[in-house]
Amino acid sequence: MRFPIIRALAAAILVHLCVPHRAGAEIKSLKIDGTKILVNGKPTRLWGVRVAGAAGSEQYTAQLLESLEYYRSKGINALVVYYQGSSGQTWRVFSPDGRTFADAGIRDRMRRIIASAAAADMVVIVGLFVPRKMGV
């Protein structure tokens, strides 16, 4: 498979497609057809940056938001962000039963990231957590 990251994240991600709300710019569908990513039925190449822990603190979020214009100028049109950290950092985001947010700050920062990406015509792939090896 040419896009192994898509299958690896499929079980644990929510996909938020974000574009400004203006005529003709609304994303109505995202599909994977073999090795092609289709947005509104048209083949699309996603060029992304993994910013896994960007919602983890106000400082991380601010750094990402300040970088969006630069990223877009280089052709980047996708971000990968995780609610529950990255491989180097983790924090408790959800309640033990998984029904509510234990940290509303991360939820609110994620909303800001998604809204800012929308203004920059970027797709945001949001993961719930970073899988770990058993026993680690």
Backbone as a chain_set.jsonl record, in Angstrom:
{"seq": "MRFPIIRALAAAILVHLCVPHRAGAEIKSLKIDGTKILVNGKPTRLWGVRVAGAAGSEQYTAQLLESLEYYRSKGINALVVYYQGSSGQTWRVFSPDGRTFADAGIRDRMRRIIASAAAADMVVIVGLFVPRKMGV", "coords": {"N": [[0.842, -1.187, 0.0], [0.51, 2.234, -0.774], [0.003, 4.352, 0.961], [0.542, 3.92, 3.91], [0.232, 5.222, 6.37], [-2.371, 6.115, 6.447], [-3.97, 3.809, 6.782], [-2.898, 2.956, 9.241], [-3.703, 4.928, 11.019], [-6.431, 4.837, 10.794], [-8.175, 3.458, 12.599], [-8.144, 5.023, 14.866], [-8.696, 7.725, 14.459], [-10.313, 10.889, 13.958], [-11.585, 12.605, 11.26], [-11.328, 15.84, 10.328], [-12.416, 17.991, 8.028], [-11.441, 20.969, 6.854], [-12.282, 23.991, 5.533], [-12.566, 27.393, 4.417], [-15.813, 28.877, 4.71], [-17.114, 29.552, 1.974], [-18.543, 30.242, -1.196], [-18.374, 27.443, -3.313], [-16.155, 26.323, -2.051], [-16.611, 24.359, -0.234], [-16.002, 21.295, 1.365], [-17.415, 18.299, 0.673], [-17.084, 15.612, 0.681], [-14.768, 13.011, 1.536], [-12.779, 10.518, 0.361], [-11.068, 7.394, 0.133], [-9.664, 5.76, -2.455], [-8.294, 3.051, -3.38], [-5.113, 3.891, -4.038], [-5.586, 6.539, -4.146], [-6.57, 9.714, -2.895], [-9.589, 11.215, -2.589], [-11.185, 14.251, -2.772], [-14.234, 15.683, -2.633], [-14.776, 14.047, -4.798], [-12.64, 14.431, -6.509], [-9.249, 13.7, -7.374], [-6.781, 14.32, -4.945], [-3.792, 15.603, -3.7], [-2.369, 15.298, -0.645], [-0.259, 17.159, 1.342], [1.404, 17.071, 4.134], [1.973, 17.986, 7.625], [3.044, 16.585, 10.631], [1.964, 17.504, 13.644], [1.788, 16.631, 16.315], [1.475, 17.119, 19.201], [0.376, 19.666, 19.342], [-1.944, 20.765, 20.479], [-1.55, 20.508, 23.125], [-0.592, 22.496, 24.885], [-0.919, 26.019, 25.562], [1.252, 27.444, 24.564], [2.336, 25.671, 22.602], [0.178, 25.558, 20.832], [-0.022, 28.252, 20.027], [2.445, 28.542, 18.694], [2.053, 26.812, 16.513], [-0.168, 28.036, 15.217], [0.944, 30.466, 14.484], [2.612, 29.563, 12.519], [1.107, 28.656, 10.381], [0.571, 30.203, 8.018], [3.116, 30.275, 6.842], [3.508, 27.497, 6.406], [1.441, 27.007, 4.498], [2.398, 28.605, 2.434], [4.425, 27.053, 1.508], [3.15, 24.999, 0.327], [1.911, 23.13, 1.939], [-0.945, 21.379, 2.89], [-2.245, 19.964, 4.831], [-2.665, 18.903, 8.224], [-1.643, 16.88, 10.985], [-2.867, 16.172, 14.041], [-2.931, 15.278, 17.478], [-5.209, 14.503, 20.105], [-4.378, 13.348, 22.54], [-1.581, 13.81, 22.943], [1.829, 13.062, 21.886], [4.418, 10.839, 20.726], [6.434, 11.477, 22.48], [5.328, 12.922, 24.551], [2.573, 12.827, 26.775], [-0.754, 13.373, 27.968], [-3.554, 13.467, 30.161], [-6.541, 13.532, 28.606], [-9.151, 12.667, 28.283], [-11.961, 11.552, 30.261], [-11.902, 8.734, 32.582], [-13.854, 6.886, 31.656], [-14.093, 7.657, 29.071], [-16.095, 9.296, 28.101], [-16.258, 12.052, 28.443], [-14.423, 15.173, 28.296], [-11.478, 15.417, 30.129], [-9.797, 17.479, 30.242], [-10.665, 20.443, 29.336], [-9.301, 22.523, 28.182], [-7.525, 21.509, 26.24], [-9.38, 20.568, 24.392], [-10.55, 23.01, 23.619], [-8.309, 24.34, 22.537], [-7.805, 22.632, 20.397], [-10.08, 23.109, 18.863], [-9.528, 25.757, 18.105], [-7.239, 25.353, 16.559], [-8.332, 23.844, 14.442], [-10.202, 25.691, 13.402], [-8.469, 27.759, 12.593], [-6.923, 26.414, 10.708], [-8.921, 25.945, 8.874], [-9.355, 28.505, 7.891], [-7.064, 28.716, 6.433], [-7.377, 26.985, 4.336], [-6.842, 24.202, 4.853], [-6.661, 20.666, 5.413], [-7.439, 18.85, 8.327], [-6.307, 16.21, 10.189], [-7.332, 14.481, 12.861], [-6.168, 12.776, 15.573], [-7.051, 10.515, 18.2], [-5.355, 9.362, 20.137], [-1.891, 8.396, 20.558], [-0.829, 5.308, 19.559], [0.723, 2.84, 21.634], [3.39, 0.505, 22.333], [2.673, -2.615, 23.853], [3.191, -2.882, 27.321], [5.009, -0.838, 27.488]], "CA": [[0.0, 0.0, 0.0], [1.321, 3.441, -0.901], [-0.294, 5.294, 2.036], [0.365, 3.125, 5.129], [-0.185, 6.047, 7.504], [-3.83, 6.206, 6.44], [-4.495, 2.599, 7.421], [-2.438, 2.902, 10.627], [-4.482, 5.868, 11.825], [-7.864, 4.714, 10.521], [-8.949, 3.011, 13.759], [-8.078, 5.94, 16.007], [-8.751, 9.149, 14.105], [-11.475, 11.61, 13.454], [-11.092, 13.475, 10.202], [-12.018, 17.118, 10.224], [-12.058, 18.671, 6.794], [-11.662, 22.374, 7.171], [-12.052, 25.024, 4.529], [-13.427, 28.541, 4.679], [-17.183, 28.759, 4.225], [-17.39, 30.473, 0.881], [-19.134, 29.519, -2.318], [-17.493, 26.598, -4.097], [-14.998, 25.825, -1.318], [-17.034, 23.417, 0.792], [-15.665, 19.892, 1.158], [-18.586, 17.495, 0.985], [-16.72, 14.208, 0.856], [-13.375, 12.559, 1.506], [-12.767, 9.077, 0.142], [-9.813, 6.774, -0.274], [-9.948, 4.801, -3.514], [-6.998, 2.439, -3.669], [-4.008, 4.762, -3.617], [-5.973, 7.931, -4.39], [-7.403, 10.446, -1.947], [-10.551, 12.0, -3.355], [-11.92, 15.291, -2.062], [-15.35, 16.031, -3.522], [-14.686, 13.224, -5.993], [-11.47, 14.765, -7.32], [-7.975, 13.3, -6.771], [-6.112, 15.391, -4.212], [-2.537, 15.23, -3.039], [-2.196, 15.955, 0.644], [1.122, 17.388, 1.74], [1.113, 17.429, 5.509], [2.926, 18.088, 8.723], [2.579, 15.992, 11.882], [2.165, 18.43, 14.764], [1.016, 15.785, 17.218], [1.156, 17.682, 20.508], [0.123, 21.105, 19.221], [-3.05, 21.2, 21.344], [-1.192, 20.184, 24.503], [-0.389, 23.687, 25.718], [-1.168, 27.281, 24.862], [2.481, 27.785, 23.841], [2.425, 24.835, 21.401], [-0.879, 25.989, 19.912], [0.362, 29.56, 19.473], [3.525, 28.328, 17.726], [1.475, 26.244, 15.296], [-1.007, 29.022, 14.538], [1.853, 31.446, 13.875], [3.317, 28.919, 11.409], [0.206, 28.192, 9.322], [0.775, 30.951, 6.773], [4.374, 29.788, 6.273], [3.259, 26.154, 5.888], [0.657, 27.114, 3.263], [3.247, 29.179, 1.381], [5.278, 25.97, 1.026], [2.306, 23.984, -0.293], [1.349, 22.19, 2.909], [-2.392, 21.525, 2.953], [-2.796, 19.038, 5.819], [-2.027, 18.805, 9.537], [-2.031, 15.735, 11.802], [-2.803, 16.603, 15.439], [-3.514, 14.297, 18.39], [-5.732, 15.001, 21.378], [-3.659, 12.839, 23.699], [-0.138, 13.917, 22.89], [2.67, 12.491, 20.851], [5.226, 9.744, 21.258], [7.314, 11.97, 23.536], [4.56, 13.55, 25.621], [1.164, 12.459, 26.863], [-1.508, 14.016, 29.032], [-4.904, 12.916, 30.251], [-7.493, 14.397, 27.924], [-10.497, 12.141, 28.435], [-12.309, 10.932, 31.536], [-11.601, 7.298, 32.532], [-14.826, 6.142, 30.85], [-13.996, 8.14, 27.701], [-17.314, 10.004, 27.68], [-16.12, 13.506, 28.542], [-13.063, 15.695, 28.318], [-10.914, 15.7, 31.447], [-9.097, 18.752, 30.083], [-11.382, 21.243, 28.341], [-8.341, 23.4, 27.516], [-7.05, 20.846, 25.025], [-10.51, 20.593, 23.457], [-10.695, 24.369, 23.1], [-7.163, 24.627, 21.661], [-8.015, 21.865, 19.166], [-11.065, 23.86, 18.078], [-8.834, 26.908, 17.516], [-6.372, 24.834, 15.494], [-9.189, 23.474, 13.317], [-10.748, 26.922, 12.81], [-7.38, 28.47, 11.914], [-6.603, 25.637, 9.514], [-10.018, 26.197, 7.931], [-9.09, 29.798, 7.258], [-5.902, 28.547, 5.556], [-7.693, 25.923, 3.362], [-6.078, 23.009, 5.196], [-7.317, 19.494, 5.978], [-6.885, 18.49, 9.629], [-6.545, 14.833, 10.602], [-7.249, 14.546, 14.317], [-6.083, 11.481, 16.228], [-7.437, 10.507, 19.606], [-4.178, 9.057, 20.941], [-0.787, 7.756, 19.847], [-0.714, 3.934, 20.049], [1.984, 2.466, 22.281], [3.646, -0.925, 22.435], [2.225, -3.184, 25.123], [4.224, -2.978, 28.337], [5.914, 0.31, 27.445]], "C": [[0.88, 1.242, 0.0], [1.105, 4.428, 0.236], [-0.495, 4.548, 3.353], [-0.097, 3.948, 6.32], [-1.701, 6.135, 7.586], [-4.438, 4.993, 7.119], [-4.104, 2.541, 8.895], [-3.268, 3.802, 11.532], [-5.983, 5.633, 11.747], [-8.688, 4.326, 11.738], [-9.032, 4.049, 14.862], [-8.227, 7.41, 15.659], [-10.15, 9.622, 13.787], [-10.922, 12.521, 12.382], [-11.966, 14.719, 10.167], [-11.527, 17.783, 8.951], [-12.425, 20.13, 6.961], [-11.319, 23.257, 5.99], [-12.933, 26.208, 4.867], [-14.81, 28.323, 4.082], [-17.447, 29.852, 3.209], [-17.879, 29.632, -0.292], [-18.079, 28.715, -3.06], [-16.33, 25.995, -3.331], [-15.359, 24.769, -0.285], [-16.634, 21.993, 0.428], [-16.86, 19.073, 1.606], [-18.234, 16.036, 1.195], [-15.212, 14.018, 0.809], [-13.434, 11.054, 1.377], [-11.356, 8.636, -0.2], [-10.184, 5.67, -1.246], [-8.623, 4.201, -3.952], [-5.882, 3.309, -3.133], [-4.332, 6.237, -3.81], [-6.818, 8.478, -3.247], [-8.29, 11.354, -2.777], [-11.254, 12.986, -2.435], [-12.966, 15.803, -3.034], [-15.243, 15.298, -4.859], [-13.471, 13.471, -6.861], [-10.187, 14.304, -6.625], [-7.261, 14.509, -6.156], [-4.839, 14.848, -3.596], [-2.438, 16.017, -1.75], [-0.712, 16.012, 0.964], [1.043, 17.912, 3.156], [2.289, 17.478, 6.447], [2.292, 17.45, 9.95], [2.966, 16.939, 13.012], [1.422, 17.848, 15.967], [0.579, 16.46, 18.507], [0.755, 19.139, 20.491], [-1.007, 21.616, 20.099], [-2.716, 21.032, 22.822], [-0.962, 21.357, 25.423], [-0.667, 24.926, 24.88], [0.048, 27.677, 24.027], [2.592, 26.985, 22.541], [1.398, 25.272, 20.361], [-0.505, 27.302, 19.242], [1.459, 29.405, 18.42], [2.983, 27.763, 16.416], [0.687, 27.301, 14.529], [-0.163, 30.098, 13.863], [2.544, 30.885, 12.636], [2.42, 28.567, 10.227], [0.424, 28.906, 7.997], [2.058, 30.49, 6.075], [4.175, 28.4, 5.659], [2.507, 26.207, 4.56], [1.51, 27.665, 2.129], [4.178, 28.133, 0.779], [4.471, 24.819, 0.436], [1.713, 22.967, 0.659], [-0.148, 22.456, 3.023], [-3.044, 20.577, 3.954], [-1.97, 19.074, 7.104], [-2.512, 17.526, 10.206], [-1.787, 16.137, 13.252], [-3.479, 15.541, 16.295], [-4.046, 14.973, 19.646], [-4.822, 14.601, 22.533], [-2.16, 12.737, 23.445], [0.538, 13.288, 21.701], [3.507, 11.401, 21.486], [6.137, 10.193, 22.394], [6.589, 12.571, 24.721], [3.135, 13.022, 25.599], [0.538, 13.216, 28.017], [-2.907, 13.417, 29.029], [-5.891, 13.921, 29.672], [-8.923, 13.976, 28.232], [-10.709, 11.573, 29.83], [-12.029, 9.433, 31.437], [-12.591, 6.484, 31.691], [-14.864, 6.615, 29.397], [-15.173, 8.956, 27.215], [-17.186, 11.518, 27.684], [-14.651, 13.895, 28.488], [-12.64, 15.93, 29.76], [-10.203, 17.045, 31.422], [-9.763, 19.544, 28.961], [-10.442, 22.182, 27.594], [-7.82, 22.8, 26.226], [-8.152, 20.841, 23.973], [-10.633, 21.973, 22.808], [-9.536, 24.758, 22.186], [-7.294, 23.87, 20.34], [-9.029, 22.58, 18.274], [-10.418, 25.064, 17.397], [-7.926, 26.478, 16.373], [-7.206, 24.522, 14.256], [-9.74, 24.715, 12.627], [-9.672, 27.69, 12.041], [-6.95, 27.741, 10.652], [-7.68, 25.85, 8.454], [-9.781, 27.497, 7.177], [-7.924, 29.721, 6.278], [-6.121, 27.466, 4.496], [-6.889, 24.654, 3.613], [-6.983, 21.912, 5.744], [-6.647, 19.205, 7.316], [-7.29, 17.06, 9.943], [-6.293, 14.807, 12.098], [-7.251, 13.137, 14.884], [-6.493, 11.593, 17.679], [-6.236, 10.294, 20.509], [-3.117, 8.438, 20.053], [-0.659, 6.34, 20.395], [0.674, 3.658, 20.62], [2.145, 0.949, 22.231], [3.171, -1.404, 23.801], [3.402, -3.277, 26.086], [5.181, -1.811, 28.375], [5.249, 1.502, 28.078]], "O": [[1.889, 1.288, 0.704], [1.964, 5.281, 0.459], [-1.611, 4.54, 3.874], [-0.764, 3.411, 7.205], [-2.258, 6.221, 8.68], [-5.335, 5.137, 7.95], [-4.909, 2.113, 9.721], [-3.507, 3.465, 12.692], [-6.733, 6.179, 12.557], [-9.804, 4.82, 11.898], [-9.913, 3.963, 15.717], [-7.914, 8.268, 16.485], [-11.031, 8.853, 13.402], [-9.883, 13.15, 12.583], [-13.183, 14.643, 9.997], [-10.343, 18.099, 8.825], [-13.586, 20.473, 7.183], [-10.185, 23.258, 5.511], [-13.952, 26.044, 5.538], [-14.95, 27.655, 3.058], [-17.936, 30.932, 3.541], [-17.633, 28.427, -0.342], [-17.015, 29.236, -3.396], [-15.573, 25.215, -3.907], [-14.492, 24.327, 0.469], [-16.895, 21.535, -0.684], [-17.273, 19.137, 2.764], [-18.996, 15.297, 1.818], [-14.487, 14.756, 0.142], [-14.069, 10.382, 2.19], [-10.559, 9.398, -0.747], [-10.93, 4.753, -0.903], [-7.917, 4.766, -4.787], [-5.72, 3.45, -1.921], [-3.459, 7.092, -3.657], [-7.674, 7.78, -2.703], [-7.805, 12.161, -3.569], [-11.85, 12.592, -1.432], [-12.642, 16.293, -4.116], [-15.572, 15.846, -5.911], [-13.286, 12.781, -7.863], [-10.042, 14.493, -5.417], [-7.156, 15.57, -6.772], [-4.826, 13.752, -3.035], [-2.425, 17.248, -1.757], [-0.005, 15.01, 0.859], [0.661, 19.062, 3.374], [3.41, 17.082, 6.128], [1.14, 17.735, 10.278], [4.147, 17.143, 13.294], [0.548, 18.49, 16.551], [-0.594, 16.376, 18.87], [0.791, 19.794, 21.533], [-1.027, 22.8, 20.435], [-3.525, 21.383, 23.681], [-1.123, 21.224, 26.636], [-0.649, 24.881, 23.65], [-0.098, 28.187, 22.916], [2.906, 27.549, 21.494], [1.696, 25.35, 19.17], [-0.652, 27.449, 18.029], [1.416, 30.057, 17.377], [3.4, 28.182, 15.336], [0.859, 27.444, 13.318], [-0.518, 30.585, 12.79], [3.013, 31.648, 11.792], [2.929, 28.21, 9.165], [0.456, 28.259, 6.95], [2.08, 30.333, 4.854], [4.612, 28.145, 4.537], [2.887, 25.532, 3.603], [1.363, 27.239, 0.984], [4.667, 28.307, -0.337], [5.033, 23.782, 0.083], [1.065, 22.02, 0.212], [-0.576, 23.593, 3.223], [-4.262, 20.4, 3.933], [-0.751, 19.249, 7.077], [-3.662, 17.126, 10.02], [-0.654, 16.408, 13.649], [-4.488, 14.965, 15.888], [-3.426, 15.891, 20.184], [-4.527, 15.417, 23.406], [-1.547, 11.701, 23.703], [-0.072, 13.02, 20.666], [3.322, 11.075, 22.659], [6.569, 9.364, 23.195], [7.176, 12.715, 25.794], [2.562, 12.798, 24.533], [1.233, 13.647, 28.937], [-3.378, 12.92, 28.006], [-6.048, 15.025, 30.194], [-9.8, 14.819, 28.419], [-9.759, 11.164, 30.497], [-11.928, 8.903, 30.331], [-12.201, 5.491, 31.076], [-15.584, 6.042, 28.579], [-15.248, 9.28, 26.03], [-17.94, 12.2, 26.989], [-13.761, 13.055, 28.616], [-13.361, 16.57, 30.525], [-10.026, 17.678, 32.463], [-9.464, 19.342, 27.784], [-10.756, 22.6, 26.48], [-7.686, 23.502, 25.223], [-7.889, 21.082, 22.795], [-10.801, 22.083, 21.594], [-9.743, 25.427, 21.174], [-6.939, 24.395, 19.285], [-8.848, 22.646, 17.058], [-10.724, 25.362, 16.242], [-7.848, 27.149, 15.344], [-6.83, 24.893, 13.144], [-9.746, 24.786, 11.398], [-9.936, 28.212, 10.958], [-6.648, 28.372, 9.639], [-7.373, 25.927, 7.264], [-9.985, 27.569, 5.965], [-7.804, 30.565, 5.391], [-5.172, 27.063, 3.824], [-6.315, 24.091, 2.681], [-7.952, 22.191, 6.451], [-5.426, 19.302, 7.433], [-8.477, 16.735, 9.962], [-5.181, 15.077, 12.554], [-8.211, 12.388, 14.704], [-6.307, 12.632, 18.312], [-6.103, 10.963, 21.534], [-3.4, 8.008, 18.935], [-0.404, 6.174, 21.588], [1.673, 4.189, 20.134], [1.169, 0.209, 22.104], [3.261, -0.674, 24.789], [4.49, -3.707, 25.701], [6.085, -1.786, 29.211], [5.844, 2.577, 28.144]]}, "num_chains": 1, "name": "protein.A"}
